[in-house]
Structure formats: C-alpha cells, structure tokens
Coordinates of C-alpha atoms in Angstrom, one line a residue:
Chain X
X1 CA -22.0 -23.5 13.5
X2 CA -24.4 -20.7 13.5
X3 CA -24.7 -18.3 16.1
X4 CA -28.0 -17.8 18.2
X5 CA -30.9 -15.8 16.7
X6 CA -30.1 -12.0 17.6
X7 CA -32.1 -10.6 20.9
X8 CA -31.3 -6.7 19.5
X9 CA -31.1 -5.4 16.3
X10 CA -29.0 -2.0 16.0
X11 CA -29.7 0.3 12.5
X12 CA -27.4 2.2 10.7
X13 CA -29.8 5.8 9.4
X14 CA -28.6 7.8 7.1
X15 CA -28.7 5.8 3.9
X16 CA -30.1 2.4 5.6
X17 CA -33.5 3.8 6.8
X18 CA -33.7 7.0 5.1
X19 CA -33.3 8.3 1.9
X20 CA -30.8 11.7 3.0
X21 CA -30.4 12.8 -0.6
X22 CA -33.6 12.8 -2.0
X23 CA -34.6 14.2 1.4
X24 CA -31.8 17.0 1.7
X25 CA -32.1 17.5 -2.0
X26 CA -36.2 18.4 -1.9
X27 CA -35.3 21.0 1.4
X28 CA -32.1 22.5 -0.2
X29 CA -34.5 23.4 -3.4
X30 CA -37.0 24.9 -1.5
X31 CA -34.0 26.6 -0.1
X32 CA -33.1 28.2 -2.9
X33 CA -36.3 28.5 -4.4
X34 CA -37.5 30.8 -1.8
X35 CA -34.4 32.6 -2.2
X36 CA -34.1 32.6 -5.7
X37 CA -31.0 30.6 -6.2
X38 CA -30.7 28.4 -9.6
X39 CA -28.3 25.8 -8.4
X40 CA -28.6 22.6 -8.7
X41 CA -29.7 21.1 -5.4
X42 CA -28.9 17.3 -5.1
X43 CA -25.4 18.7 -6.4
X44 CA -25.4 20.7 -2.8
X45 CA -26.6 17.8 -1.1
X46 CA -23.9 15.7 -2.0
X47 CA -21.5 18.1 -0.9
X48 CA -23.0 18.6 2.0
X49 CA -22.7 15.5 3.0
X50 CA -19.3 14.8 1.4
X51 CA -18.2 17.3 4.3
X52 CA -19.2 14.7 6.7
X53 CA -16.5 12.4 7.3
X54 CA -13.9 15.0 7.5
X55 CA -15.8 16.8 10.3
X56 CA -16.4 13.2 12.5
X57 CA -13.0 12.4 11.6
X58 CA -11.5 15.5 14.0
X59 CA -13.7 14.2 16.5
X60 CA -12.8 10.8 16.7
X61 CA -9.4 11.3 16.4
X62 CA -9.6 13.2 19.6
X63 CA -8.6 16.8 18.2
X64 CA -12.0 17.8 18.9
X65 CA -13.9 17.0 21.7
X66 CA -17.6 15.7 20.8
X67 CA -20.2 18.1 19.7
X68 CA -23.1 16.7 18.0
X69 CA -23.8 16.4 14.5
X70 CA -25.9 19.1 14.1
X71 CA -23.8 21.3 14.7
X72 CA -21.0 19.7 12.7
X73 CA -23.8 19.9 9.7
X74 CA -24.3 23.5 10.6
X75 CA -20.8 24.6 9.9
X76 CA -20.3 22.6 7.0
X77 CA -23.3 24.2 5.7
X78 CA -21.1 27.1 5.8
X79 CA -18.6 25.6 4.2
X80 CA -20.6 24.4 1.4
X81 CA -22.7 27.9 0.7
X82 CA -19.2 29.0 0.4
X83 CA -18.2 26.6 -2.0
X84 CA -21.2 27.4 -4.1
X85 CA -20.9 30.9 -3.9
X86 CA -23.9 31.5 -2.4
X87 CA -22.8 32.9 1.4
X88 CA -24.3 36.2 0.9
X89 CA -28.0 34.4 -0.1
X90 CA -28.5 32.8 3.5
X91 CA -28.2 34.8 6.7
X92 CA -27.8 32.9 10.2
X93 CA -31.4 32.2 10.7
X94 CA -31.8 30.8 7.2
X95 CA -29.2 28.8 7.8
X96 CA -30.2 27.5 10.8
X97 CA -33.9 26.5 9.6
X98 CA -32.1 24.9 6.4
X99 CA -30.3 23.0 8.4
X100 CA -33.3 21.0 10.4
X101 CA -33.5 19.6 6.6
X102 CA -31.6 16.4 8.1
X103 CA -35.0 15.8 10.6
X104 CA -37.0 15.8 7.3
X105 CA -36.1 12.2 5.3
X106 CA -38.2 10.1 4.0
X107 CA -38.0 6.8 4.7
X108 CA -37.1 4.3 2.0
X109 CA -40.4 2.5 0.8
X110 CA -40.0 -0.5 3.0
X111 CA -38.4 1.0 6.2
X112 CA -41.8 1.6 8.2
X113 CA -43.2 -1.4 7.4
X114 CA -39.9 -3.7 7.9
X115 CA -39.1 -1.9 11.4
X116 CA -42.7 -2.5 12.7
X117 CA -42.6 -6.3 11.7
X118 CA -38.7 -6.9 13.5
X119 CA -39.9 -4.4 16.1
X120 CA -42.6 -7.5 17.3
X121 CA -40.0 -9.4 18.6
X122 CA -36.7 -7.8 18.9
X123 CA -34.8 -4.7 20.5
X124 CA -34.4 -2.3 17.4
X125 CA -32.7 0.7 17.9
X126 CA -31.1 3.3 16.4
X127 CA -26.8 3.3 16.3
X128 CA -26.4 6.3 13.9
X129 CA -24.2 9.4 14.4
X130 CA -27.1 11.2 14.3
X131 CA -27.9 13.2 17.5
X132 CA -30.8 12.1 20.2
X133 CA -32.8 15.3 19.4
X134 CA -32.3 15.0 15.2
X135 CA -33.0 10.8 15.7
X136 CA -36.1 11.5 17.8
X137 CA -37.2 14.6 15.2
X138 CA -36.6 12.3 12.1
X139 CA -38.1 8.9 13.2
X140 CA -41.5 11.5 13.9
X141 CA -40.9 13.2 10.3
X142 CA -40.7 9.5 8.7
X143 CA -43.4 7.9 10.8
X144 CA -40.7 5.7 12.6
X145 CA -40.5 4.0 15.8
X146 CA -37.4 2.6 18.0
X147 CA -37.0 1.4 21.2
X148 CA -34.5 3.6 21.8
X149 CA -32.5 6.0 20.4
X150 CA -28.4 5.2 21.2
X151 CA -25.2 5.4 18.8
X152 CA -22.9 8.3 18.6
X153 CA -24.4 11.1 21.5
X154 CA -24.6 8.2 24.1
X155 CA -20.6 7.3 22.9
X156 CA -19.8 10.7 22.8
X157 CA -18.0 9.9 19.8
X158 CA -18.8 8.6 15.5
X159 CA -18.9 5.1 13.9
X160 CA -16.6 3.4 12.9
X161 CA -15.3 3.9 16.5
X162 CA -15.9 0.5 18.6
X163 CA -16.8 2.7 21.7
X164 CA -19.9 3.5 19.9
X165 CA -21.4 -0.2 18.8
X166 CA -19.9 -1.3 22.3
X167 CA -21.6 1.6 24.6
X168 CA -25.0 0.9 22.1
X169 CA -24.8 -2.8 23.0
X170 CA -23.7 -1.6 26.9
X171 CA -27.1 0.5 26.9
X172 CA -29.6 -2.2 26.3
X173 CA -28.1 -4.6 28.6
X174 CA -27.3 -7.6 25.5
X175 CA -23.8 -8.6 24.7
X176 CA -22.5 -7.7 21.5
X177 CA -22.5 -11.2 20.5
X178 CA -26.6 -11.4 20.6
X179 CA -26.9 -8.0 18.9
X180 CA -26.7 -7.4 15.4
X181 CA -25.8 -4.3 13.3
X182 CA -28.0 -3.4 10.2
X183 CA -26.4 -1.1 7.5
X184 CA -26.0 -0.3 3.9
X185 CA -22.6 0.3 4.3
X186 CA -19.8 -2.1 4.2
X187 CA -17.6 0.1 6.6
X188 CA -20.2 0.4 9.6
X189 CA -20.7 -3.4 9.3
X190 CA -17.0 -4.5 9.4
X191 CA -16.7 -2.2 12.3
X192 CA -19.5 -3.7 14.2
X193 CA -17.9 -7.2 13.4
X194 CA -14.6 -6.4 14.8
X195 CA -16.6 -5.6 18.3
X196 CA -18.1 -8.9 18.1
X197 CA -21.8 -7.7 16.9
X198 CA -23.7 -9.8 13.9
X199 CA -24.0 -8.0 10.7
X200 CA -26.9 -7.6 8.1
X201 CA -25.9 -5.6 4.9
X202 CA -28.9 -4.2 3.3
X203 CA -28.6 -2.9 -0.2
X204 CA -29.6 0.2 -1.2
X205 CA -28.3 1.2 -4.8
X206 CA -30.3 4.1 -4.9
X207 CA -28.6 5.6 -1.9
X208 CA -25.6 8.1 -3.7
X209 CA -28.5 7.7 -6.9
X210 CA -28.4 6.3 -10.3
X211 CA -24.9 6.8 -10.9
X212 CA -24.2 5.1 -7.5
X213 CA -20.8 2.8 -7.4
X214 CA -19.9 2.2 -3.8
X215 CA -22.0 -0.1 -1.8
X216 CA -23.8 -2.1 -4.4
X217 CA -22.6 -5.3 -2.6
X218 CA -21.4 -7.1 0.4
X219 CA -17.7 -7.3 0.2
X220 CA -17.5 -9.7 3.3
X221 CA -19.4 -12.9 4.5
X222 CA -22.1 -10.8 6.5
X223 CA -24.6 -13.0 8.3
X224 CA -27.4 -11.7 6.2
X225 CA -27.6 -9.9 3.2
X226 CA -31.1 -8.5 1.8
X227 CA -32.6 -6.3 -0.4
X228 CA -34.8 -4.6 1.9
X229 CA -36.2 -4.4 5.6
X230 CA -39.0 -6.6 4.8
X231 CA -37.1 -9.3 3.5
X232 CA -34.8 -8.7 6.6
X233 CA -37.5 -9.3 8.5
X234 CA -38.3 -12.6 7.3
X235 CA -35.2 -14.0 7.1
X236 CA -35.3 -17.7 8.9
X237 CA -32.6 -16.2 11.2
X238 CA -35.3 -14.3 13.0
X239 CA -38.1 -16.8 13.6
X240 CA -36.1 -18.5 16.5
X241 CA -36.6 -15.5 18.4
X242 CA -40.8 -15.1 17.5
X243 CA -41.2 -19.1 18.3
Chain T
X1 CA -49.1 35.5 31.9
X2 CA -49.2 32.3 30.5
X3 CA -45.8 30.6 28.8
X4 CA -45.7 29.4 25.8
X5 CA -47.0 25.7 25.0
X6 CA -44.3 23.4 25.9
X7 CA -42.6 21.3 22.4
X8 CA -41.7 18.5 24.2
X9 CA -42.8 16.4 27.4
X10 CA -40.7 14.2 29.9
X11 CA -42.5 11.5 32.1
X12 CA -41.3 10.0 35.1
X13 CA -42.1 6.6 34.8
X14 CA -42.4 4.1 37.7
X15 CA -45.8 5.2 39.5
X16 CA -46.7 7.8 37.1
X17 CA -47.3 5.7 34.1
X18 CA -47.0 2.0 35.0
X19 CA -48.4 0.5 38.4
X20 CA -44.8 -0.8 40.3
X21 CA -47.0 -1.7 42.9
X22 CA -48.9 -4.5 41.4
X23 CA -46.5 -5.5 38.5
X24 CA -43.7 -6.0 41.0
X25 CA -46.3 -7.8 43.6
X26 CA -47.5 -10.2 40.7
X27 CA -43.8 -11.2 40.0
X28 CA -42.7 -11.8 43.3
X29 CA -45.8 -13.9 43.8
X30 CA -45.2 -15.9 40.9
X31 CA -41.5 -16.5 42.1
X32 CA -42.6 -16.9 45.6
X33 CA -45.5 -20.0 44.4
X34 CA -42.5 -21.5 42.1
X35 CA -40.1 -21.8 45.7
X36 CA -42.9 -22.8 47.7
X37 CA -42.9 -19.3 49.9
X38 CA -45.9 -18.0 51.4
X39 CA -44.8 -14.6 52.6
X40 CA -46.8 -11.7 51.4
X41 CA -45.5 -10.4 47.9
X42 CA -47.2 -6.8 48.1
X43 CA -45.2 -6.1 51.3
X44 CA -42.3 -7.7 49.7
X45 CA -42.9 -5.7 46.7
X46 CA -42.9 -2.2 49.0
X47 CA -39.7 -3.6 51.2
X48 CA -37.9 -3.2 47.5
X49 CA -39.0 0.1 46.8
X50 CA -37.7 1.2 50.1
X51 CA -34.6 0.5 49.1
X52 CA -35.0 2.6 46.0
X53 CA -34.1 6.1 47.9
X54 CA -30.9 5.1 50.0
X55 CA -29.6 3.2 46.7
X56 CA -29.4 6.1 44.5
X57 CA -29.1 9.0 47.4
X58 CA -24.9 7.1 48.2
X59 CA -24.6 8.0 43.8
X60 CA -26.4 11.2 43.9
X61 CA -24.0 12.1 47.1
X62 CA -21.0 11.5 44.8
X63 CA -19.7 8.5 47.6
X64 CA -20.8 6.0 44.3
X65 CA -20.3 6.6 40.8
X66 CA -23.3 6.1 38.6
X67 CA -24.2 2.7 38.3
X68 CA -27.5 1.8 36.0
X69 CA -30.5 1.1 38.2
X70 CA -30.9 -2.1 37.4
X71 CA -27.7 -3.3 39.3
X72 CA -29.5 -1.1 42.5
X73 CA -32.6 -3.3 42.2
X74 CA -30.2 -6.4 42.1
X75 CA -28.8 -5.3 45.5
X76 CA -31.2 -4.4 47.0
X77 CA -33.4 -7.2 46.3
X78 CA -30.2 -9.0 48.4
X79 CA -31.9 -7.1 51.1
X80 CA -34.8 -7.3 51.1
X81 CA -34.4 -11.3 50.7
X82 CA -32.5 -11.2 53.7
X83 CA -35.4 -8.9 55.3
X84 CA -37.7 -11.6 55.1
X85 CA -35.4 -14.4 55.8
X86 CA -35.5 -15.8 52.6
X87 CA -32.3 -15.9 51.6
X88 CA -31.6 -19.3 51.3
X89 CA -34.3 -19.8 49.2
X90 CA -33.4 -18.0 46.0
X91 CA -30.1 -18.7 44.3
X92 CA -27.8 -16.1 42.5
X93 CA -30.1 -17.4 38.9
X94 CA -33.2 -16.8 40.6
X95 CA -32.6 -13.6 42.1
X96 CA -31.3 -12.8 38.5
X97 CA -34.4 -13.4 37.0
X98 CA -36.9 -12.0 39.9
X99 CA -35.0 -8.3 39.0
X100 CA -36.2 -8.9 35.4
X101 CA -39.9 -7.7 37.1
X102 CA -39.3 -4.1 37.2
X103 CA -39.5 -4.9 33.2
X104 CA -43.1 -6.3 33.3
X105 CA -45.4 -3.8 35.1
X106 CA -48.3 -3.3 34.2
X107 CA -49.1 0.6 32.4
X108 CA -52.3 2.6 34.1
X109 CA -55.0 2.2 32.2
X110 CA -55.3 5.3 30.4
X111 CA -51.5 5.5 29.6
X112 CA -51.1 4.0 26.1
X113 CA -53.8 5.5 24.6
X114 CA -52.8 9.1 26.6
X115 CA -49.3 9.1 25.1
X116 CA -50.3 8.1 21.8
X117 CA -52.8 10.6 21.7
X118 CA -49.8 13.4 23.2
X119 CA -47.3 11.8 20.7
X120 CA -49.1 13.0 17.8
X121 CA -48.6 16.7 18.5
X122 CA -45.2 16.6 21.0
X123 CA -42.1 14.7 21.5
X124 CA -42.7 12.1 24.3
X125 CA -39.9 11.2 26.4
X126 CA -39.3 9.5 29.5
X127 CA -37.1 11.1 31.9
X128 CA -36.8 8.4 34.9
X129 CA -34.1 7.0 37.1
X130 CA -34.7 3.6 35.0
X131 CA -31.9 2.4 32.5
X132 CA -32.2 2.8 29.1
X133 CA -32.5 -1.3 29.1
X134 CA -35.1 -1.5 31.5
X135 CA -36.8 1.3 29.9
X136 CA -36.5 -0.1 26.6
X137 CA -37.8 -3.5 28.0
X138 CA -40.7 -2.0 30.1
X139 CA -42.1 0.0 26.9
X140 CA -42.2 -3.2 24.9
X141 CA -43.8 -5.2 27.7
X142 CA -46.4 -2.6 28.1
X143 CA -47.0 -1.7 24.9
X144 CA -45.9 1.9 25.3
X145 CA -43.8 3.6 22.6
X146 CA -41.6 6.7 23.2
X147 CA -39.8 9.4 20.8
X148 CA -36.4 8.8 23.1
X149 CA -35.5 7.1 26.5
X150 CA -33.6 9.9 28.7
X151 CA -33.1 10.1 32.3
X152 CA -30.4 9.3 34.5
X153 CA -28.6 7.1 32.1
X154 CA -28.1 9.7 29.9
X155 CA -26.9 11.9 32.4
X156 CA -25.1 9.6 34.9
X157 CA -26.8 11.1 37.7
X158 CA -30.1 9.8 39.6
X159 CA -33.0 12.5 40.0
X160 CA -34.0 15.2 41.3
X161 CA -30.3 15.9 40.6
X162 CA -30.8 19.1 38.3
X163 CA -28.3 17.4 35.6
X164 CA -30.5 14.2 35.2
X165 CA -33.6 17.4 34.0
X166 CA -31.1 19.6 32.2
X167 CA -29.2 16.9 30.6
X168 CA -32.9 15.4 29.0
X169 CA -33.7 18.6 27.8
X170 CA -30.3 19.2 26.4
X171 CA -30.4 15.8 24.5
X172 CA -33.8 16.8 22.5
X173 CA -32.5 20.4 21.7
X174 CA -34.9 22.1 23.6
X175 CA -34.8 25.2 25.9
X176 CA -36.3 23.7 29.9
X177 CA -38.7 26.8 29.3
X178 CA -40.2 25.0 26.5
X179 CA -40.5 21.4 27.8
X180 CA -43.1 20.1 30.7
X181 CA -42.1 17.4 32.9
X182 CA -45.2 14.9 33.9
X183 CA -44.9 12.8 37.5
X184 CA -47.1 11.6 40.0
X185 CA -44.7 13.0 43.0
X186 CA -44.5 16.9 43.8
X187 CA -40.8 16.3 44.8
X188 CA -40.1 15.4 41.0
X189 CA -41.8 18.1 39.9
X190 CA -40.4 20.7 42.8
X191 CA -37.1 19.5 41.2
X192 CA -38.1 19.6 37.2
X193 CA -39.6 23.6 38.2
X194 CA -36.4 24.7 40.2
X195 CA -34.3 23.6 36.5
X196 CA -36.9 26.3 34.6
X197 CA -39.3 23.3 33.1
X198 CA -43.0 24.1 33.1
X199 CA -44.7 21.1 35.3
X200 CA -48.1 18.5 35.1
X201 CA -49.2 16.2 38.3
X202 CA -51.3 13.7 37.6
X203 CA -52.6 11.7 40.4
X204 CA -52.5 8.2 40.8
X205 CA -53.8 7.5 44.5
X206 CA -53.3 4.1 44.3
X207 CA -49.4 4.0 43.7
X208 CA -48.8 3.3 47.1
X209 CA -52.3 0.6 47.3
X210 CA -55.4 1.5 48.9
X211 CA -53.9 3.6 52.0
X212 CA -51.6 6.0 50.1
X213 CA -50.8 8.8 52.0
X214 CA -48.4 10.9 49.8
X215 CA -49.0 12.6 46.6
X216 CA -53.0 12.2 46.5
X217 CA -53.1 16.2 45.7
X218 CA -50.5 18.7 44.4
X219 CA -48.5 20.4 47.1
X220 CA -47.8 23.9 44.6
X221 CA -49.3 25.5 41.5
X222 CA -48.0 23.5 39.0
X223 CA -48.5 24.3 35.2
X224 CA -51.4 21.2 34.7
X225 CA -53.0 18.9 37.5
X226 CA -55.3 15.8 35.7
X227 CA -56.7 13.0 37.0
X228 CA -55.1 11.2 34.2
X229 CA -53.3 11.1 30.3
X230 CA -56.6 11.2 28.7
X231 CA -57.5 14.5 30.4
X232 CA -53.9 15.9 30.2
X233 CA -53.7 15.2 26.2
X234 CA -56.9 17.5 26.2
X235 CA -55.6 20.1 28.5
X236 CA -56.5 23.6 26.4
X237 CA -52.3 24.0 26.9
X238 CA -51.8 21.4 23.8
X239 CA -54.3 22.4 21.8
X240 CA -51.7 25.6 20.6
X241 CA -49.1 23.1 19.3
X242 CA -51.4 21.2 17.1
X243 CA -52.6 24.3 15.4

C-alpha cells in the first residue's frame, strides 16, 4: 500500500544541492593563487572535507558539546594546511576568509530549477549540518530558496542522529511520516527512514568526481529514486499534493 | 556619527508585514458563516490578539516553558470562544482548523515587492514570536520568501526577551551592531536597540483598523522611520551595501 503524497520535503546540501568540490576546489585555487601556492586544489578539497565526519562524530557522540560547522571547518582547515605543509602561507585572517568558501557552491545544474517547481506545492527545506548563517549565505550565493532553513543548528547536533530529522520534522509542524528526506547519500536516507520519514535518493555521480565509487546507487528500496531535481519533481508521487 | 550599513535585517512580522487584522477577521467570518454565527468577526479577531500578551508574558516569566505559538493561539482561541459564548458551537476539529488562520493573512501591500527588492542586497530574516511552522506556512500563503525563519523558536523565548534578538543575530553570524531590526511597534524596537541592533519603524496605522491609537508615529530616534518597504529599500542607508 503506498503511503500518502509527502506534505514537506527535507534536502540533504552538501553533495545533493550543491556541487562542494567543484565549489571548494575553485576558492581553495584562488587561495593559493593569490598566495602563490602550487598545490593541487581539489586534492585539498577532498581532504578538507574528508576531516568532516571525524569532527561531527565528537559531537554527536556527546564528547563535545555542539558548535557549528563552521567552526568545525575552521579548525580542520588547520588541520589540513598542516597536512599540506602550507601553515606558514595563511595567517588567521586568510584563513578565516578561505573558509566562507563553503557559502560559495554552485548549485548542481538542475537544483534551482527542480526546488522552485516542488517549492509550488510543498514545504522544502533545508536538513543539512550546515549552519543557519552558512545555509542562508549559500542558498543567496547559489540563487536558492527554502522555506526554512532547519537540520543540525536547530538539533544542536549532525545527521545521522535521529534528533536532527525528528526536531526538522518537529519545526514545521508535519509528522515524520508525511515528510520526506531528499539526499544523495545512502547513509542520510537510511537514517531518515529509521525515524519514520519517506526517502528520495538522488544520484549524483559527479559528486566525489570522475573517479567517484560510493553513492552511484540506491542500496535500499527508497520511495523514489531519480536522476535529478527535475525529474524529482515530476515524479507521479507529487501530483496528489498539486491536484 | 553614522554606523555602518547594517548586513542583515530582522522583521517582526504580524502587523509589520502582513495585516492580522483583516486576515484573521476574514477567517473567522468564513468559520462563523459555515456554523451559522452572526457575531462580529473583527472584534472576535481583536478578542484573540488580546490574548497574545498574557500568553507569552506566563513563558517569558519563566512560570511556563517555551511552548511554540501556535499551541498559545489554540488556547487562547478556547477563550475567546468562551468570551463570546460560543463555545458549543465549534468542536475540538473546528477550533483546529480556525487556528490554521494566523497562516493565511494577508501581506501589506508593498511587502513582497519591498523585501524582494531588500533581499537583493541583505539577508532578510524574520525575527517574530511566530513558529518556524506558522512562519513557514504564512510566507508561502503570502507569497513572501525569506533568507531564514528566526525568532522565538529558535531561541525558546518569546520577545522583547533580549535572547529571542541576540539569539537571531547569533544564528546568521552577525555582530547586533551590524544588523537592523524592522517593526511596526516602538516597544519591539526599544527592545531590538537596548540588545546593540540599529532600528527602522515603519508605520502601518491601520494595524489596529481605522481607530488605532498606538504606534501611528515613532516614540524615539530610531535609525530609519518610512511609510513603508518600498521607501525603506530606498533609504540612502542601503545604498552603501549594494556598492
């Protein structure tokens, strides 16, 4: 039996919406352009971000309380200047300037377009462990709009946790039942599911780049699966809501 | 000497960019026609807002926690019901339904095209005593888009408590010196100035209906006074940040 049409749609950021390595890639090699540094940049920005789980993970484990993630991007930044050898290139306030890169990603090619077309009928917001301010910043940057901006600061704490998905779903007033999660990541979707929300997997093979080999496909029975917002936003799924 | 042009506005809401009055008015008629009720909707529709003050004064006071303000309309429309001596006329479902109308009021004329026109060059948020639900709801009804919802849910306080001002600020990353709150009502404002915000009144005389008495003029030298969004997005103070 198929559950009723969703009344909210929740979107996974990072990856799903936005392209963060091209993105962090171009600002990186502006970076070190301006500073003369000949690394390679989409190398950085892939360790940048492969410092992301660890620093959520001390969070949601409840060794740290919650801060939000731009700070947590800030001292990784640190941690990956250091790893390149390039801490004596970048002094605090070049640091601090690279790291509003994360408010400057583009949106993938169909994100603007798809959003505005669900947004006609339907509650989409933002779930993403992105902060209010960086959310707000980027969704400007990438010519994006949301009904509102909830996830991880409004949880005070990261996805996968269930309090996160749960308070998101709290804050617009819908059951998780009627509300369904949107991501390109298996994880964040079998997370949602476990808290009772609908799930769309959205591919995006491009996301890690050519080479990419996580992600490529559902690996569970997600309500939907497309290849883009557009085609999400079309599925037959969503026209008992418009009708 | 003048401060700098503010990054980043919060609006009060209710009053200072849709008409309660009227929306709430319309909606009670409606529900008063469908029970066959011919008491008069616009004095219902004040009765309510009465209620607003004492409802959130018991959870700024600390005697409740913070509950959203939806749940105070609900109760208070209990009230006021029993005010009029109606309350055997609407059932728990219709009483349910009648508090979805502070989700359909009507904007002020000027309002959508003033914050689209402010949006362009500033991050536009609301900071009311609204849910993020009702918020989210009332945007869509009237056709009003916003960077981020803050406010008292975000802050689990009701204003003018200073953390409901601080807390808004806090969630876009930006110093109170540098943002500007907006509100038809000197007390909001009185509060927003005492937390270090810069401040803009715009009237709206006709909040209250014909015989307003309160809040036709500014009571202190705030930052901005217009007559409306039009003329506040075109305030010489704005024209810095786009440059």
């Amino acid at each position: 039996m198929q559950r009723p049409a969703p009344l909210a749609l929740l979107f996974d950021v990072f990856g799903t919406v936005v392209d963060w390595r091209s993105g962090i890639a171009t600002e990186v090699a502006k970076a070190f352009e301006a500073n003369g540094v000949g690394a390679d940049s989409t190398a950085f920005a892939d360790a940048w971000r492969a410092q992301y789980q660890p620093a959520m993970q001390r969070i949601r484990s409840g060794s740290r309380g919650y801060v939000p993630l731009d700070l947590l991007h800030r001292e990784n930044l640190d941690i990956v200047l250091d790893e390149f050898g390039l801490s004596d290139r970048f002094d605090a306030a070049q640091r601090e300037a690279l790291n509003h890169a994360w408010e400057k990603l583009p949106p993938w090619p169909d994100a603007v377009a798809g959003l505005a077309a669900l947004r006609r009928n339907l509650i989409v917001a933002t779930c993403s462990n992105g902060s209010i301010a960086l959310m707000a910043r980027l969704a400007k940057f990438a010519g994006l709009s949301w009904d509102a901006i909830l996830g991880a600061e409004i949880a005070n704490d990261y996805k996968p946790s269930p309090r996160v998905y749960l308070r998101s779903c709290e804050a617009l007033g819908v059951p998780p039942r009627q509300v369904m999660m949107v991501a390109a990541h298996n994880d964040d979707l079998r997370a949602a599911r476990e808290c009772g929300l609908m799930t769309a997997f959205v591919r995006r093979p491009l996301e890690r780049g050519a080479g990419q080999t996580v992600d490529l496909e559902p690996t569970s029975n997600w309500d939907i699966v497309a290849d883009d917002f557009l085609e999400l936003s079309e599925h037959e799924r969503f026209s008992a809501t418009a009708s």
